[in-house]
mmCIF file of C-alpha atoms in Angstrom:
data_model
loop_
_atom_site.group_PDB
_atom_site.id
_atom_site.type_symbol
_atom_site.label_atom_id
_atom_site.label_comp_id
_atom_site.label_asym_id
_atom_site.label_seq_id
_atom_site.Cartn_x
_atom_site.Cartn_y
_atom_site.Cartn_z
ATOM 1 C CA MET A 1 112.005 117.486 84.852
ATOM 2 C CA GLU A 2 109.965 114.943 86.905
ATOM 3 C CA ASP A 3 106.583 115.476 87.687
ATOM 4 C CA LEU A 4 104.160 116.905 89.988
ATOM 5 C CA MET A 5 101.199 114.981 90.700
ATOM 6 C CA GLY A 6 99.525 116.667 93.199
ATOM 7 C CA THR A 7 98.440 116.648 96.638
ATOM 8 C CA GLN A 8 96.933 114.774 99.253
ATOM 9 C CA HIS A 9 95.875 115.494 102.367
ATOM 10 C CA PRO A 10 94.058 113.297 104.752
ATOM 11 C CA ARG A 11 90.614 114.360 106.581
ATOM 12 C CA GLN A 12 92.227 115.151 110.139
ATOM 13 C CA ARG A 13 96.019 114.552 110.535
ATOM 14 C CA ILE A 14 96.936 112.849 113.236
ATOM 15 C CA LYS A 15 99.438 114.623 115.687
ATOM 16 C CA ASP A 16 99.061 112.784 118.288
ATOM 17 C CA PRO A 17 101.823 109.462 117.679
ATOM 18 C CA ILE A 18 100.384 107.147 119.995
ATOM 19 C CA GLU A 19 97.388 107.548 118.026
ATOM 20 C CA ALA A 20 98.974 107.208 114.879
ATOM 21 C CA VAL A 21 100.195 104.007 115.500
ATOM 22 C CA ALA A 22 97.142 103.143 117.048
ATOM 23 C CA ALA A 23 95.032 104.394 113.395
ATOM 24 C CA LEU A 24 98.213 101.793 111.920
ATOM 25 C CA GLU A 25 97.617 98.694 113.681
ATOM 26 C CA ALA A 26 93.218 99.221 112.945
ATOM 27 C CA ALA A 27 94.010 99.227 108.977
ATOM 28 C CA VAL A 28 97.006 96.250 109.526
ATOM 29 C CA PRO A 29 95.867 94.455 112.282
ATOM 30 C CA GLY A 30 98.564 92.180 111.067
ATOM 31 C CA LEU A 31 100.807 94.646 112.750
ATOM 32 C CA VAL A 32 99.703 94.402 116.680
ATOM 33 C CA PRO A 33 100.794 90.118 117.387
ATOM 34 C CA HIS A 34 104.515 91.932 116.754
ATOM 35 C CA ARG A 35 103.942 95.147 119.303
ATOM 36 C CA ARG A 36 107.023 94.891 121.401
ATOM 37 C CA CYS A 37 105.566 94.712 124.986
ATOM 38 C CA ALA A 38 107.490 97.436 126.539
ATOM 39 C CA PRO A 39 108.813 99.907 124.288
ATOM 40 C CA ALA A 40 112.592 99.700 123.127
ATOM 41 C CA ALA A 41 114.299 103.319 121.690
ATOM 42 C CA PRO A 42 117.133 103.287 119.403
ATOM 43 C CA ARG A 43 120.315 105.518 120.597
ATOM 44 C CA TRP A 44 118.057 108.692 118.838
ATOM 45 C CA SER A 45 120.824 110.709 119.930
ATOM 46 C CA VAL A 46 123.321 108.486 117.459
ATOM 47 C CA ILE A 47 120.332 108.336 114.893
ATOM 48 C CA GLU A 48 119.689 112.208 115.314
ATOM 49 C CA ALA A 49 123.543 113.252 115.211
ATOM 50 C CA ARG A 50 124.498 111.382 112.264
ATOM 51 C CA LEU A 51 121.665 112.637 110.402
ATOM 52 C CA GLY A 52 122.218 115.950 112.068
ATOM 53 C CA THR A 53 117.819 115.688 112.617
ATOM 54 C CA SER A 54 115.607 114.495 115.444
ATOM 55 C CA LEU A 55 112.921 112.534 113.177
ATOM 56 C CA PRO A 56 109.186 113.089 113.373
ATOM 57 C CA ALA A 57 107.634 111.316 116.652
ATOM 58 C CA ASP A 58 105.517 109.403 115.416
ATOM 59 C CA PHE A 59 107.947 107.071 112.748
ATOM 60 C CA ARG A 60 110.199 106.942 116.623
ATOM 61 C CA LEU A 61 106.924 105.972 118.263
ATOM 62 C CA LEU A 62 106.654 103.260 116.032
ATOM 63 C CA SER A 63 110.550 102.425 116.239
ATOM 64 C CA GLU A 64 110.305 101.496 119.178
ATOM 65 C CA VAL A 65 107.077 99.193 119.467
ATOM 66 C CA CYS A 66 107.063 97.534 116.017
ATOM 67 C CA PRO A 67 110.736 95.292 114.247
ATOM 68 C CA THR A 68 110.829 96.399 110.071
ATOM 69 C CA PHE A 69 107.759 94.718 107.757
ATOM 70 C CA THR A 70 106.486 94.597 104.726
ATOM 71 C CA LEU A 71 103.360 95.166 103.947
ATOM 72 C CA GLY A 72 100.988 93.724 101.653
ATOM 73 C CA ALA A 73 104.184 92.104 99.512
ATOM 74 C CA PHE A 74 105.194 95.374 99.169
ATOM 75 C CA LEU A 75 106.649 98.044 101.031
ATOM 76 C CA HIS A 76 109.511 97.669 103.309
ATOM 77 C CA VAL A 77 109.411 100.552 106.176
ATOM 78 C CA SER A 78 112.737 100.209 108.060
ATOM 79 C CA LEU A 79 112.721 100.834 111.308
ATOM 80 C CA PRO A 80 116.184 101.598 113.537
ATOM 81 C CA LEU A 81 116.561 98.808 115.847
ATOM 82 C CA SER A 82 118.693 100.011 119.432
ATOM 83 C CA GLY A 83 122.019 98.198 119.138
ATOM 84 C CA LYS A 84 122.434 98.304 115.016
ATOM 85 C CA GLU A 85 121.747 101.663 114.834
ATOM 86 C CA ASP A 86 124.983 102.194 111.640
ATOM 87 C CA ALA A 87 122.926 99.890 109.389
ATOM 88 C CA TRP A 88 119.491 101.713 109.550
ATOM 89 C CA LEU A 89 121.388 104.595 108.765
ATOM 90 C CA SER A 90 124.156 103.662 106.413
ATOM 91 C CA GLY A 91 120.735 102.635 104.907
ATOM 92 C CA ILE A 92 119.616 105.805 105.092
ATOM 93 C CA GLU A 93 122.883 107.384 103.946
ATOM 94 C CA SER A 94 122.954 105.316 100.766
ATOM 95 C CA GLU A 95 119.703 106.209 99.651
ATOM 96 C CA LEU A 96 120.603 109.580 100.417
ATOM 97 C CA GLU A 97 123.790 108.941 97.715
ATOM 98 C CA ILE A 98 120.689 108.258 95.387
ATOM 99 C CA VAL A 99 118.168 111.274 96.348
ATOM 100 C CA GLN A 100 121.268 113.536 95.128
ATOM 101 C CA ASP A 101 121.967 112.184 92.103
ATOM 102 C CA TRP A 102 118.419 112.436 91.315
ATOM 103 C CA TRP A 103 118.558 115.755 91.802
ATOM 104 C CA GLU A 104 121.686 116.444 89.535
ATOM 105 C CA ALA A 105 119.593 114.750 86.648
ATOM 106 C CA ASP A 106 117.057 117.156 87.084
ATOM 107 C CA MET A 107 115.196 114.118 88.343
ATOM 108 C CA SER A 108 114.378 115.185 92.812
ATOM 109 C CA ILE A 109 111.013 118.096 91.482
ATOM 110 C CA GLY A 110 113.736 120.205 92.477
ATOM 111 C CA LEU A 111 114.132 119.019 95.761
ATOM 112 C CA ARG A 112 118.063 118.155 97.211
ATOM 113 C CA PRO A 113 118.726 115.714 99.542
ATOM 114 C CA HIS A 114 118.607 116.334 102.756
ATOM 115 C CA PRO A 115 120.127 117.939 104.676
ATOM 116 C CA ALA A 116 119.735 120.773 102.438
ATOM 117 C CA PRO A 117 117.180 122.681 103.443
ATOM 118 C CA GLY A 118 114.194 121.200 103.256
ATOM 119 C CA GLY A 119 115.772 118.006 101.519
ATOM 120 C CA LEU A 120 114.359 114.779 100.804
ATOM 121 C CA LEU A 121 115.292 112.108 103.426
ATOM 122 C CA PRO A 122 113.828 108.145 102.813
ATOM 123 C CA TRP A 123 112.369 106.314 104.713
ATOM 124 C CA ALA A 124 110.735 103.339 103.187
ATOM 125 C CA GLU A 125 110.231 101.966 99.716
ATOM 126 C CA SER A 126 108.536 99.242 98.194
ATOM 127 C CA LEU A 127 110.076 96.352 96.551
ATOM 128 C CA SER A 128 109.426 97.808 93.025
ATOM 129 C CA GLY A 129 111.623 100.518 93.636
ATOM 130 C CA ASP A 130 109.419 103.256 94.315
ATOM 131 C CA VAL A 131 110.547 106.058 97.060
ATOM 132 C CA ILE A 132 109.093 106.851 100.125
ATOM 133 C CA LEU A 133 110.498 110.144 101.716
ATOM 134 C CA TRP A 134 109.781 112.728 104.205
ATOM 135 C CA THR A 135 110.681 116.744 102.669
ATOM 136 C CA THR A 136 112.494 118.272 105.616
ATOM 137 C CA THR A 137 110.719 121.520 105.603
ATOM 138 C CA GLY A 138 109.583 123.559 108.945
ATOM 139 C CA ALA A 139 112.470 123.685 111.804
ATOM 140 C CA ASP A 140 108.935 120.619 114.229
ATOM 141 C CA PRO A 141 109.673 117.246 111.993
ATOM 142 C CA ASP A 142 106.275 116.526 113.241
ATOM 143 C CA ASP A 143 105.305 118.994 110.663
ATOM 144 C CA TRP A 144 107.185 117.180 106.634
ATOM 145 C CA PRO A 145 105.017 116.430 104.445
ATOM 146 C CA VAL A 146 105.673 112.410 103.664
ATOM 147 C CA THR A 147 106.644 112.798 99.439
ATOM 148 C CA VAL A 148 106.433 109.325 97.492
ATOM 149 C CA ALA A 149 108.523 109.076 94.887
ATOM 150 C CA SER A 150 106.867 107.134 91.824
ATOM 151 C CA ARG A 151 109.493 104.512 89.719
ATOM 152 C CA ASN A 152 107.817 105.360 86.473
ATOM 153 C CA GLY A 153 108.275 108.827 87.131
ATOM 154 C CA GLY A 154 105.467 110.810 89.174
ATOM 155 C CA TRP A 155 105.881 112.721 92.506
ATOM 156 C CA TRP A 156 103.584 114.094 95.066
ATOM 157 C CA HIS A 157 102.782 114.607 98.956
ATOM 158 C CA TYR A 158 101.025 113.762 101.925
ATOM 159 C CA THR A 159 100.036 116.557 104.606
ATOM 160 C CA GLY A 160 99.411 113.722 106.786
ATOM 161 C CA GLY A 161 102.517 112.065 109.575
ATOM 162 C CA ALA A 162 105.034 108.552 107.980
ATOM 163 C CA VAL A 163 102.554 106.854 109.782
ATOM 164 C CA GLN A 164 99.582 108.152 109.234
ATOM 165 C CA PHE A 165 100.924 107.725 105.790
ATOM 166 C CA ILE A 166 100.706 104.215 105.628
ATOM 167 C CA ALA A 167 96.757 103.305 107.850
ATOM 168 C CA ASP A 168 95.843 105.866 105.640
ATOM 169 C CA TRP A 169 97.245 103.834 101.886
ATOM 170 C CA ALA A 170 96.721 100.261 103.372
ATOM 171 C CA ARG A 171 92.651 100.747 104.678
ATOM 172 C CA GLY A 172 92.352 103.013 101.140
ATOM 173 C CA GLY A 173 91.753 106.563 102.288
ATOM 174 C CA LEU A 174 94.275 107.324 99.648
ATOM 175 C CA ASP A 175 95.048 107.600 96.370
ATOM 176 C CA PRO A 176 97.801 105.891 95.568
ATOM 177 C CA TRP A 177 98.749 107.422 92.802
ATOM 178 C CA GLY A 178 101.048 105.766 90.618
ATOM 179 C CA LEU A 179 100.890 103.207 92.504
ATOM 180 C CA PRO A 180 99.615 100.024 93.745
ATOM 181 C CA SER A 181 96.221 99.767 96.484
ATOM 182 C CA LEU A 182 97.742 98.314 99.666
ATOM 183 C CA GLY A 183 97.195 95.042 100.960
ATOM 184 C CA CYS A 184 97.464 94.284 104.760
ATOM 185 C CA GLU A 185 98.786 90.732 104.458
ATOM 186 C CA VAL A 186 102.431 91.308 107.423
ATOM 187 C CA ARG A 187 106.271 89.696 107.098
ATOM 188 C CA VAL A 188 108.035 91.229 109.794
ATOM 189 C CA CYS A 189 111.827 91.564 109.133
ATOM 190 C CA GLY A 190 114.772 90.230 111.446
ATOM 191 C CA GLY A 191 118.709 89.431 111.253
ATOM 192 C CA ALA A 192 121.959 91.442 111.272
ATOM 193 C CA ASP A 193 119.987 93.532 107.843
ATOM 194 C CA SER A 194 116.576 94.785 108.278
ATOM 195 C CA GLY A 195 118.115 98.179 108.814
ATOM 196 C CA HIS A 196 118.585 98.442 105.878
ATOM 197 C CA LEU A 197 116.790 99.405 102.874
ATOM 198 C CA VAL A 198 114.995 97.241 100.787
ATOM 199 C CA SER A 199 116.399 98.909 97.349
ATOM 200 C CA ALA A 200 117.985 101.812 96.042
ATOM 201 C CA ALA A 201 115.997 101.235 92.457
ATOM 202 C CA GLY A 202 114.268 104.657 92.036
ATOM 203 C CA PRO A 203 112.260 106.054 90.162
ATOM 204 C CA GLY A 204 112.175 104.406 86.527
ATOM 205 C CA ALA A 205 114.516 101.395 87.279
ATOM 206 C CA ALA A 206 113.645 98.217 87.005
ATOM 207 C CA ALA A 207 112.646 95.623 90.575
ATOM 208 C CA PRO A 208 110.989 92.758 91.123
ATOM 209 C CA SER A 209 107.278 93.536 90.756
ATOM 210 C CA ALA A 210 105.369 91.999 94.386
ATOM 211 C CA SER A 211 102.181 91.634 94.913
ATOM 212 C CA MET A 212 99.734 93.681 96.228
ATOM 213 C CA VAL A 213 95.617 94.426 97.066
ATOM 214 C CA ASN A 214 93.174 96.841 98.627
ATOM 215 C CA GLY A 215 92.490 101.194 98.549
ATOM 216 C CA THR A 216 91.549 104.459 96.841
ATOM 217 C CA ARG A 217 90.002 108.511 97.595
ATOM 218 C CA ALA A 218 92.432 110.933 98.155
ATOM 219 C CA ASN A 219 91.644 115.063 98.620
ATOM 220 C CA ASP A 220 93.270 117.305 96.136
ATOM 221 C CA ASN A 221 95.853 118.572 93.035
ATOM 222 C CA ALA A 222 97.954 121.045 92.726
#
């Protein structure tokens, strides 16, 4: 069994997706020039039918206004693109197979992959093989906590949304247990493969190292 390091809480959870995206852009000003002039929604009905669930509103809005990006030469945030939903979904499904392997090997703090009740659903990862997921507890996706599976085997939860998690990490508003602090350099990813998560290395696996900077501060351990 991998170790659960604890749970961190934002000082105030941002529930409005517009406010969450604004907080991210304030923390990472380099994203602002890449914001689309008008939101471009992927076919959420296709995504939801294949995943068997809707996704949190903050993540949906981020996907509509921003392209896939890498932050601080470390965190890769893969966002579905209109017309390329299948590519993004294939990346998610590949990651879910890895999560299934973790569960079978007793390496996922007892959590199964989605679509199991309360299962893990990946949405981002680092260039070093750390995986960022939702724990899909409860009926409302907007209430899903973020779960971090670090490549060194440590796991932890964050009770804010995905977009607020990135913003807090980038501005130093949380303690990145088992992870480096996060820089604010932005690289936008384009092309046909931009919908894929970058690797399936996962916790404990070797992966290329990445540069990093800035960040700290958390709330409580569990």
